[in-house]
Short mmCIF file of C-alpha atoms in Angstrom, two decimals:
data_model
loop_
_atom_site.label_atom_id
_atom_site.label_comp_id
_atom_site.label_asym_id
_atom_site.label_seq_id
_atom_site.Cartn_x
_atom_site.Cartn_y
_atom_site.Cartn_z
CA MET I 1 0.00 0.00 0.00
CA SER I 2 2.83 2.40 0.82
CA GLU I 3 4.10 1.93 -2.72
CA GLN I 4 0.74 3.03 -4.06
CA ILE I 5 0.75 6.09 -1.82
CA THR I 6 4.27 7.02 -2.89
CA ASP I 7 3.29 6.62 -6.52
CA VAL I 8 0.27 8.90 -6.12
CA LEU I 9 2.21 11.41 -4.05
CA LEU I 10 5.02 11.69 -6.56
CA ARG I 11 2.55 12.13 -9.42
CA SER I 12 0.78 14.89 -7.52
CA LEU I 13 4.08 16.67 -6.90
CA HIS I 14 5.07 16.23 -10.54
CA VAL I 15 1.81 17.51 -12.01
CA SER I 16 1.27 20.40 -9.60
CA GLY I 17 4.94 21.35 -9.40
CA LEU I 18 5.24 21.53 -13.17
CA ALA I 19 1.94 23.40 -13.45
CA THR I 20 3.08 25.93 -10.83
CA ALA I 21 6.40 26.44 -12.58
CA ILE I 22 4.73 27.05 -15.95
CA ALA I 23 2.07 29.29 -14.39
CA CYS I 24 4.83 31.40 -12.77
CA LEU I 25 6.80 31.53 -16.00
CA LEU I 26 3.75 32.93 -17.78
CA GLY I 27 2.15 34.81 -14.92
CA VAL I 28 5.05 36.67 -13.29
CA PRO I 29 6.11 38.70 -16.36
CA ALA I 30 2.46 39.35 -17.23
CA GLY I 31 1.72 40.39 -13.64
CA VAL I 32 4.72 42.72 -13.53
CA LEU I 33 3.64 44.31 -16.79
CA LEU I 34 0.02 44.72 -15.73
CA GLY I 35 0.99 45.98 -12.28
CA ARG I 36 3.03 48.79 -13.82
CA SER I 37 0.98 49.81 -16.85
CA ARG I 38 -1.83 52.31 -16.42
CA ARG I 39 -3.17 51.82 -19.90
CA ARG I 40 -6.72 50.83 -20.58
CA TRP I 41 -5.88 47.39 -21.94
CA ALA I 42 -3.80 46.65 -18.88
CA ARG I 43 -6.68 47.48 -16.58
CA LEU I 44 -8.98 45.31 -18.67
CA ALA I 45 -6.46 42.47 -18.55
CA ARG I 46 -6.29 42.75 -14.76
CA LEU I 47 -10.06 42.63 -14.60
CA LEU I 48 -9.97 39.53 -16.77
CA ALA I 49 -7.38 37.88 -14.51
CA HIS I 50 -9.50 38.66 -11.45
CA THR I 51 -12.54 37.22 -13.18
CA LEU I 52 -10.69 34.05 -14.13
CA LEU I 53 -9.98 33.47 -10.43
CA ALA I 54 -13.59 32.37 -10.23
CA LEU I 55 -13.20 29.94 -13.14
CA PRO I 56 -14.77 26.63 -12.02
CA PRO I 57 -12.31 23.74 -12.43
CA VAL I 58 -15.03 21.49 -13.83
CA VAL I 59 -15.66 23.96 -16.65
CA VAL I 60 -11.96 23.88 -17.52
CA GLY I 61 -12.16 20.09 -17.38
CA LEU I 62 -15.19 20.04 -19.63
CA VAL I 63 -13.72 22.34 -22.27
CA LEU I 64 -10.40 20.53 -22.34
CA TYR I 65 -12.26 17.22 -22.55
CA ILE I 66 -14.18 18.41 -25.60
CA VAL I 67 -11.10 19.87 -27.29
CA PHE I 68 -8.89 16.85 -26.66
CA SER I 69 -11.46 14.05 -27.00
CA ARG I 70 -11.05 11.74 -29.98
CA SER I 71 -13.45 13.73 -32.15
CA GLY I 72 -12.25 17.10 -30.83
CA PRO I 73 -9.99 19.52 -32.74
CA LEU I 74 -6.85 18.39 -30.87
CA GLY I 75 -7.93 14.77 -30.45
CA ASN I 76 -5.06 13.46 -32.54
CA TRP I 77 -2.54 14.79 -29.99
CA GLY I 78 -3.54 11.89 -27.75
CA TRP I 79 -3.31 13.99 -24.59
CA LEU I 80 -6.59 12.92 -23.01
CA PHE I 81 -6.07 10.77 -19.89
CA THR I 82 -2.38 11.66 -19.62
CA THR I 83 -0.56 13.78 -17.06
CA ARG I 84 0.15 16.36 -19.79
CA ILE I 85 -3.43 17.46 -20.04
CA MET I 86 -3.67 17.50 -16.23
CA VAL I 87 -0.74 19.91 -16.13
CA LEU I 88 -2.41 22.00 -18.84
CA ALA I 89 -5.67 22.17 -16.87
CA GLN I 90 -3.84 23.28 -13.74
CA VAL I 91 -1.79 25.86 -15.64
CA ILE I 92 -5.06 27.36 -16.91
CA LEU I 93 -6.40 27.47 -13.36
CA ALA I 94 -3.24 28.71 -11.64
CA THR I 95 -2.01 31.37 -14.06
CA PRO I 96 -4.74 33.94 -13.30
CA PHE I 97 -3.84 33.52 -9.63
CA VAL I 98 -0.20 34.31 -10.28
CA VAL I 99 -1.04 37.22 -12.59
CA SER I 100 -3.37 38.98 -10.18
CA VAL I 101 -1.28 38.46 -7.04
CA VAL I 102 1.91 39.59 -8.80
CA ALA I 103 0.13 42.57 -10.37
CA SER I 104 -1.13 43.66 -6.96
CA ALA I 105 2.30 43.19 -5.39
CA MET I 106 3.93 45.15 -8.20
CA SER I 107 1.47 48.03 -8.13
CA ALA I 108 2.06 48.29 -4.38
CA VAL I 109 5.68 49.25 -5.12
CA PRO I 110 5.62 52.99 -5.90
CA VAL I 111 6.68 54.03 -9.40
CA GLU I 112 8.43 56.88 -7.61
CA LEU I 113 10.94 54.36 -6.24
CA GLU I 114 12.03 53.50 -9.79
CA LEU I 115 12.36 57.19 -10.66
CA GLN I 116 14.44 57.86 -7.56
CA LEU I 117 16.73 54.94 -8.39
CA GLN I 118 17.13 56.35 -11.90
CA ALA I 119 18.02 59.66 -10.26
CA ILE I 120 21.07 58.01 -8.68
CA GLY I 121 22.19 56.41 -11.92
CA ALA I 122 20.15 53.24 -12.35
CA SER I 123 19.14 52.28 -15.87
CA ARG I 124 15.42 51.74 -16.40
CA LEU I 125 15.97 47.99 -16.33
CA GLN I 126 18.02 48.13 -13.11
CA ALA I 127 15.35 50.28 -11.48
CA ARG I 128 12.59 47.92 -12.61
CA LEU I 129 14.48 44.90 -11.30
CA LEU I 130 14.92 46.53 -7.91
CA ALA I 131 11.20 47.30 -7.82
CA LEU I 132 10.61 43.67 -8.68
CA ARG I 133 12.81 42.71 -5.74
CA GLU I 134 10.54 44.79 -3.50
CA ALA I 135 7.59 42.81 -4.83
CA LEU I 136 9.35 39.50 -4.20
CA PRO I 137 7.27 38.50 -1.14
CA GLY I 138 4.15 38.95 -3.23
CA ILE I 139 5.63 36.85 -6.02
CA ALA I 140 6.59 34.07 -3.60
CA LEU I 141 3.09 34.24 -2.19
CA ALA I 142 1.68 33.92 -5.69
CA ALA I 143 3.79 30.82 -6.32
CA ALA I 144 2.70 29.23 -3.04
CA ALA I 145 -0.94 30.05 -3.71
CA ALA I 146 -0.70 28.61 -7.22
CA PHE I 147 0.85 25.42 -5.89
CA GLY I 148 -1.79 25.19 -3.17
CA ARG I 149 -4.58 25.60 -5.68
CA SER I 150 -3.07 23.06 -8.06
CA ILE I 151 -2.35 20.32 -5.57
CA SER I 152 -5.76 20.52 -3.91
CA GLU I 153 -7.70 20.76 -7.16
CA VAL I 154 -9.81 17.74 -8.05
CA GLY I 155 -12.56 18.51 -10.57
CA ALA I 156 -10.48 19.24 -13.65
CA VAL I 157 -7.81 16.55 -13.17
CA LEU I 158 -10.47 13.95 -12.51
CA MET I 159 -12.30 14.76 -15.76
CA VAL I 160 -9.33 15.02 -18.10
CA GLY I 161 -6.97 12.61 -16.31
CA GLY I 162 -9.47 9.87 -15.66
CA ASN I 163 -7.95 8.79 -12.33
CA ILE I 164 -6.17 5.81 -13.88
CA GLU I 165 -4.08 3.87 -11.41
CA GLN I 166 -0.30 4.27 -11.82
CA HIS I 167 -0.98 6.57 -14.73
CA THR I 168 -3.03 9.63 -13.87
CA ARG I 169 -4.10 9.08 -10.26
CA VAL I 170 -3.11 11.89 -7.94
CA LEU I 171 -3.74 12.58 -4.23
CA THR I 172 -7.08 14.32 -4.65
CA THR I 173 -8.54 11.89 -7.14
CA ALA I 174 -7.33 8.99 -4.96
CA ILE I 175 -9.19 10.51 -2.01
CA VAL I 176 -12.39 10.68 -4.05
CA LEU I 177 -11.97 7.05 -5.08
CA GLU I 178 -11.08 5.68 -1.64
CA THR I 179 -13.94 7.58 -0.04
CA GLY I 180 -16.32 6.01 -2.55
CA ARG I 181 -14.92 2.59 -1.74
CA GLY I 182 -15.42 3.18 1.96
CA HIS I 183 -11.69 3.19 2.72
CA PHE I 184 -11.96 6.16 5.01
CA ARG I 185 -8.67 5.59 6.85
CA LEU I 186 -6.69 5.61 3.63
CA ALA I 187 -8.60 8.64 2.36
CA LEU I 188 -7.88 10.50 5.58
CA LEU I 189 -4.21 9.55 5.38
CA LEU I 190 -4.00 10.93 1.84
CA GLY I 191 -5.73 14.08 3.07
CA ALA I 192 -3.14 14.43 5.82
CA ILE I 193 -0.34 14.08 3.26
CA LEU I 194 -1.98 16.79 1.16
CA LEU I 195 -2.09 19.16 4.13
CA THR I 196 1.53 18.36 5.01
CA LEU I 197 2.58 19.36 1.51
CA ALA I 198 0.80 22.69 1.85
CA LEU I 199 2.49 23.17 5.22
CA ALA I 200 5.91 22.39 3.75
CA ALA I 201 5.40 24.84 0.88
CA ASN I 202 4.42 27.64 3.24
CA ALA I 203 7.21 26.86 5.70
CA ALA I 204 9.73 27.03 2.87
CA LEU I 205 8.24 30.38 1.86
CA LEU I 206 8.58 31.72 5.42
CA ALA I 207 12.16 30.50 5.72
CA LEU I 208 13.02 32.09 2.39
CA SER I 209 11.58 35.43 3.40
CA ALA I 210 13.41 35.31 6.75
CA ARG I 211 16.70 34.65 4.99
CA THR I 212 16.34 37.35 2.37
CA GLY I 213 15.10 39.84 4.96
CA VAL I 214 12.17 40.67 2.74
CA ALA I 215 9.02 41.12 4.77
CA LEU I 216 6.02 39.03 3.85
CA PRO I 217 2.74 40.80 3.33
CA ARG I 218 0.65 40.41 6.44
CA ALA I 219 -1.84 38.00 4.90
CA ALA I 220 0.93 35.50 4.17
CA ALA I 221 2.60 35.78 7.57
CA GLU I 222 -0.59 34.99 9.46
CA MET L 1 31.18 85.42 -19.41
CA THR L 2 28.97 82.73 -20.82
CA GLU L 3 29.20 82.57 -24.58
CA ARG L 4 26.92 80.25 -26.35
CA ARG L 5 27.12 78.33 -29.54
CA LEU L 6 24.00 77.60 -31.54
CA GLY L 7 22.05 74.78 -29.97
CA GLY L 8 22.74 76.01 -26.50
CA VAL L 9 25.96 74.12 -25.84
CA ALA L 10 28.06 76.23 -23.53
CA VAL L 11 31.54 77.09 -24.78
CA SER L 12 32.94 78.03 -21.38
CA ALA L 13 32.16 74.51 -20.31
CA ALA L 14 35.03 74.35 -17.86
CA THR L 15 33.06 75.93 -15.09
CA GLU L 16 29.46 75.38 -16.11
CA LEU L 17 28.22 72.12 -14.68
CA LEU L 18 24.56 72.42 -15.53
CA VAL L 19 22.64 74.42 -18.10
CA ALA L 20 18.89 74.43 -18.44
CA GLU L 21 17.19 76.42 -21.14
CA GLY L 22 13.64 77.25 -22.02
CA LEU L 23 12.09 74.78 -19.59
CA ARG L 24 8.32 74.60 -19.80
CA ARG L 25 6.20 72.08 -18.02
CA SER L 26 2.46 71.63 -17.60
CA ARG L 27 0.48 68.77 -16.21
CA GLY L 28 -2.68 68.44 -18.24
CA ARG L 29 -4.01 71.98 -18.50
CA THR L 30 -2.33 73.11 -15.30
CA PHE L 31 0.75 75.20 -15.88
CA GLN L 32 3.54 74.09 -13.57
CA LEU L 33 6.83 75.72 -14.39
CA ALA L 34 8.68 78.02 -16.77
CA VAL L 35 12.39 78.70 -16.39
CA ASP L 36 14.09 80.48 -19.29
CA ARG L 37 17.66 79.90 -18.25
CA LEU L 38 19.44 78.35 -15.33
CA THR L 39 23.16 77.72 -15.04
CA LEU L 40 25.20 76.24 -12.28
CA ARG L 41 28.94 76.59 -11.82
CA ALA L 42 31.43 74.62 -9.77
CA GLY L 43 31.27 75.60 -6.13
CA GLU L 44 27.93 77.33 -6.54
CA ILE L 45 25.01 76.71 -4.21
CA LEU L 46 21.78 77.84 -5.82
CA CYS L 47 18.98 78.07 -3.31
CA VAL L 48 15.54 77.82 -4.83
CA LEU L 49 13.00 79.62 -2.69
CA GLY L 50 9.30 80.11 -3.04
CA PRO L 51 5.96 79.31 -1.49
CA THR L 52 4.54 75.80 -1.44
CA GLY L 53 3.47 74.80 -4.94
CA ALA L 54 5.80 77.31 -6.60
CA GLY L 55 7.39 74.58 -8.71
CA LYS L 56 10.60 74.02 -6.74
CA SER L 57 10.39 70.23 -6.65
CA THR L 58 9.24 70.11 -10.27
CA LEU L 59 12.30 72.13 -11.26
CA LEU L 60 14.60 69.70 -9.44
CA ARG L 61 12.93 66.68 -11.01
CA LEU L 62 13.30 68.20 -14.46
CA LEU L 63 16.96 68.98 -13.80
CA ALA L 64 17.48 65.40 -12.59
CA GLY L 65 15.90 64.06 -15.76
CA ILE L 66 13.31 61.92 -13.99
CA GLU L 67 10.54 64.11 -15.37
CA ARG L 68 10.56 65.43 -18.90
CA PRO L 69 9.89 69.06 -19.74
CA ASP L 70 7.29 69.84 -22.41
CA GLU L 71 9.83 72.20 -23.91
CA GLY L 72 13.45 73.05 -23.33
CA CYS L 73 16.45 70.99 -22.36
CA VAL L 74 18.87 70.30 -19.58
CA THR L 75 22.53 69.65 -20.37
CA TRP L 76 25.56 69.01 -18.26
CA PRO L 77 28.55 70.20 -20.28
CA GLY L 78 31.00 68.54 -17.90
CA GLY L 79 29.67 65.10 -18.69
CA ASP L 80 31.09 62.69 -21.20
CA GLY L 81 28.09 62.78 -23.49
CA ALA L 82 27.07 59.22 -22.73
CA GLY L 83 25.02 60.80 -20.00
CA ARG L 84 26.19 59.00 -16.91
CA ARG L 85 29.14 61.03 -15.78
CA GLY L 86 28.37 64.52 -14.63
CA ARG L 87 24.70 63.73 -14.51
CA PRO L 88 22.90 65.63 -11.76
CA LEU L 89 21.85 63.43 -8.85
CA LEU L 90 18.67 64.07 -6.93
CA VAL L 91 17.96 63.68 -3.24
CA PRO L 92 14.17 63.83 -3.31
CA GLN L 93 11.87 65.41 -0.81
CA ARG L 94 10.31 62.11 0.20
CA PRO L 95 13.07 59.58 -0.34
CA LEU L 96 12.20 55.93 -0.79
CA LEU L 97 14.66 53.23 0.20
CA VAL L 98 14.73 49.60 -0.88
CA THR L 99 14.52 46.54 1.37
CA GLY L 100 17.91 45.66 2.81
CA THR L 101 20.44 47.23 5.11
CA VAL L 102 21.43 50.89 5.14
CA ARG L 103 24.79 49.80 3.72
CA TYR L 104 23.05 48.11 0.78
CA ASN L 105 21.05 51.25 0.06
CA VAL L 106 24.02 53.59 0.25
CA ALA L 107 26.01 51.30 -2.06
CA LEU L 108 23.29 51.06 -4.74
CA GLY L 109 24.60 53.80 -7.01
CA LEU L 110 28.11 52.35 -6.84
CA ARG L 111 26.72 48.95 -7.85
CA PHE L 112 25.04 50.57 -10.85
CA ARG L 113 28.51 51.82 -11.78
CA LYS L 114 30.02 48.37 -11.18
CA THR L 115 32.47 49.63 -8.57
CA ALA L 116 34.79 46.92 -7.19
CA THR L 117 33.79 45.55 -3.78
CA ALA L 118 36.77 46.81 -1.79
CA GLU L 119 36.46 50.30 -3.22
CA LEU L 120 32.72 50.21 -2.65
CA THR L 121 33.12 49.33 1.03
CA ARG L 122 35.69 52.07 1.50
CA LEU L 123 33.51 54.74 -0.13
CA VAL L 124 30.39 53.71 1.78
CA ASP L 125 32.26 53.74 5.09
CA ARG L 126 33.67 57.16 4.35
CA VAL L 127 30.35 58.78 3.42
CA ALA L 128 28.68 57.14 6.44
CA GLU L 129 31.32 58.68 8.66
CA ARG L 130 30.80 62.12 7.12
CA LEU L 131 27.06 61.93 7.80
CA GLU L 132 27.44 60.14 11.14
CA LEU L 133 25.53 57.11 9.89
CA THR L 134 28.16 54.51 10.76
CA ALA L 135 26.12 53.04 13.63
CA LEU L 136 23.13 52.57 11.31
CA LEU L 137 24.93 50.81 8.46
CA ASP L 138 23.73 47.31 9.31
CA ARG L 139 20.19 48.28 10.27
CA PRO L 140 17.26 47.42 7.96
CA ALA L 141 16.71 50.57 5.92
CA ARG L 142 12.93 50.32 5.80
CA GLN L 143 12.71 50.62 9.59
CA LEU L 144 14.47 53.97 9.86
CA SER L 145 12.80 57.18 11.02
CA GLY L 146 12.00 59.95 8.53
CA GLY L 147 15.12 61.93 9.42
CA GLU L 148 17.38 58.90 9.21
CA THR L 149 15.85 57.95 5.87
CA ARG L 150 16.66 61.41 4.55
CA LEU L 151 20.27 61.10 5.69
CA VAL L 152 20.59 57.70 4.00
CA ALA L 153 19.14 59.15 0.79
CA LEU L 154 21.70 61.94 0.97
CA ALA L 155 24.45 59.39 1.57
CA ARG L 156 23.43 57.25 -1.41
CA ALA L 157 23.83 60.31 -3.66
CA LEU L 158 26.94 61.78 -2.01
CA VAL L 159 28.81 58.49 -2.19
CA LEU L 160 28.83 58.87 -5.98
CA GLU L 161 30.70 62.19 -5.67
CA PRO L 162 28.40 63.93 -8.12
CA ASP L 163 29.36 67.06 -9.99
CA VAL L 164 25.84 68.35 -9.53
CA LEU L 165 23.69 67.56 -6.53
CA LEU L 166 20.02 68.47 -6.38
CA VAL L 167 18.67 68.45 -2.84
CA ASP L 168 14.99 68.97 -2.13
CA GLU L 169 14.49 70.36 1.37
CA PRO L 170 17.35 68.26 2.72
CA THR L 171 16.93 69.29 6.36
CA ALA L 172 13.13 69.40 6.53
CA ASP L 173 12.68 66.77 9.22
CA LEU L 174 16.08 66.71 10.87
CA ASP L 175 16.84 67.78 14.42
CA PRO L 176 18.91 71.00 14.67
CA GLY L 177 22.16 69.10 15.20
CA ARG L 178 21.72 66.90 12.12
CA GLY L 179 20.40 69.85 10.13
CA ALA L 180 23.62 71.72 10.85
CA LEU L 181 25.61 68.60 9.94
CA VAL L 182 23.88 68.36 6.55
CA GLU L 183 24.45 72.06 5.88
CA ARG L 184 28.12 71.59 6.74
CA VAL L 185 28.54 68.52 4.54
CA LEU L 186 26.75 70.08 1.57
CA THR L 187 28.61 73.40 1.70
CA GLU L 188 31.84 71.46 2.01
CA THR L 189 30.85 69.40 -1.03
CA ALA L 190 30.42 72.60 -3.01
CA ARG L 191 33.32 74.68 -1.72
CA ARG L 192 36.00 72.08 -1.26
CA ARG L 193 35.07 69.53 -3.89
CA GLY L 194 33.77 71.97 -6.44
CA ALA L 195 30.37 70.43 -6.90
CA GLY L 196 27.37 72.51 -7.86
CA VAL L 197 24.33 72.26 -5.60
CA VAL L 198 20.73 73.20 -6.28
CA TRP L 199 18.98 73.36 -2.93
CA THR L 200 15.30 73.99 -2.26
CA THR L 201 14.34 75.23 1.17
CA HIS L 202 11.63 77.05 3.07
CA ASN L 203 14.12 78.12 5.68
CA LEU L 204 15.30 81.66 4.86
CA PHE L 205 17.94 81.55 7.58
CA GLN L 206 19.36 78.45 6.01
CA ALA L 207 19.34 80.06 2.57
CA ARG L 208 21.24 83.07 3.97
CA ARG L 209 23.81 80.74 5.50
CA VAL L 210 24.48 78.51 2.50
CA ALA L 211 23.40 80.16 -0.76
CA THR L 212 25.74 81.77 -3.23
CA THR L 213 22.88 82.35 -5.66
CA VAL L 214 19.17 82.59 -5.03
CA MET L 215 16.22 81.92 -7.29
CA LEU L 216 12.75 82.90 -6.14
CA LEU L 217 9.90 81.01 -7.77
CA CYS L 218 6.26 81.86 -7.49
CA GLY L 219 3.43 80.19 -9.37
CA GLY L 220 5.92 78.38 -11.57
CA GLU L 221 7.61 81.58 -12.77
CA VAL L 222 11.01 82.94 -11.86
CA VAL L 223 10.43 86.13 -9.86
CA GLU L 224 14.05 86.97 -9.28
CA VAL L 225 17.43 85.32 -9.60
CA GLY L 226 20.81 86.63 -8.58
CA PRO L 227 23.70 86.58 -6.12
CA ALA L 228 22.53 85.67 -2.62
CA GLU L 229 23.94 88.65 -0.82
CA ALA L 230 22.27 91.15 -3.09
CA PHE L 231 19.01 89.24 -3.04
CA PHE L 232 18.75 89.30 0.73
CA ARG L 233 20.03 92.88 1.13
CA THR L 234 18.21 94.62 -1.69
CA PRO L 235 15.66 92.47 -3.46
CA ARG L 236 14.81 94.03 -6.81
CA THR L 237 11.18 93.02 -7.11
CA PRO L 238 8.30 93.93 -4.80
CA LEU L 239 7.30 90.25 -4.73
CA ALA L 240 10.72 89.22 -3.42
CA ARG L 241 10.59 91.96 -0.80
CA ARG L 242 7.21 90.76 0.39
CA PHE L 243 8.43 87.14 0.41
CA LEU L 244 11.44 88.04 2.55
CA GLU L 245 9.22 89.96 4.95
CA GLY L 246 7.20 86.82 5.52
CA GLU L 247 4.07 87.64 3.58
CA LEU L 248 2.11 84.89 1.91
CA LEU L 249 2.48 84.99 -1.85
CA TYR L 250 0.04 83.54 -4.31
#
């Protein structure tokens, strides 16, 4: 049984870790851009990102299922019921999170700071990077939140992954299955592992912020 | 004494550190500032006086190049053309520091210039000593008081040994002792090191103590500009007279 748990745990880490990394890769630059721009399209894009926070995972699952099913437009990719499409689903869900948290963190850093740094000889890029450094706690928070959302998400990965043993089964889908089978102890154990992962991610975040001396925003410290 | 070539490049560049010409600036429909000509020589301390909202800070930000004028230009003939050397440095009215120690903040400008570590440490230590900041060097910069923050902002500019220093009310929230220290350090920077300083202040006593030249701004226009002594003894315009007598100008 412990082998099965390890297998599911590792797959969860793989899928959600990869999804978080990709979401950050896409979301951090977009968030920085949107947090700094005052143009109309930037404000609309932020509104869109905020709206997408409320995107129901099952809707993402449904759309991806249609697109990647055998008769769908991307059916010949053969992604349905693989971990690839699970990563894709979680990237779609996590990216708006990263974008809006990073945008908020970035817009909390005054533009004036960048101007003042330029006034002592910084190039625009150097000034922007230092402003980004000030927003670092917010960016770390965004990454942790994205990981938390991914690893605890069940609707989308269940629909597009299919919960196939040793193939696409992850912690959350295993919990659903074991609960249905009446294996409550196992389900609870998996739940405890899930919580421990969230704890570990946040502890790492705290340790990181303590070491860099960058203060966490209050919401993250509590 | 100042001859000019076409295009406004000063010929007697040896002593002129900063030349601003035909500066015009509005924000939206609100007129902010018009300065036809401003020059600054080595060793000169130009005090910019005027009521709140006269355009003093705007002038400094235009001279520092962090805000663009609608018209006119600012040049620093002493620079090397690439724009970095000789560039005026600004110590703003409300300085913002970055997360990290005081030492990190003071060293920022040197890092931008890629100064070697040993040299960087030496320069930071020396400027900290001049401004009596040595005890604060390892403190987190974001936890400093307003006065300490101002001193650190001054240090992060002074450490670069600028040819032109623009200081916006540099002693506004300092205790008398530190205020005197800053006056001493800045006048020394001008007189002994030959830097040019543009200095905004509301403190007329301070202006009398430190200024070699005075510019009085009101409503974004230059009311009077000239040698400090003459300005304080015999102001030429009625507006300047009223300002010196402590009347409110609008």
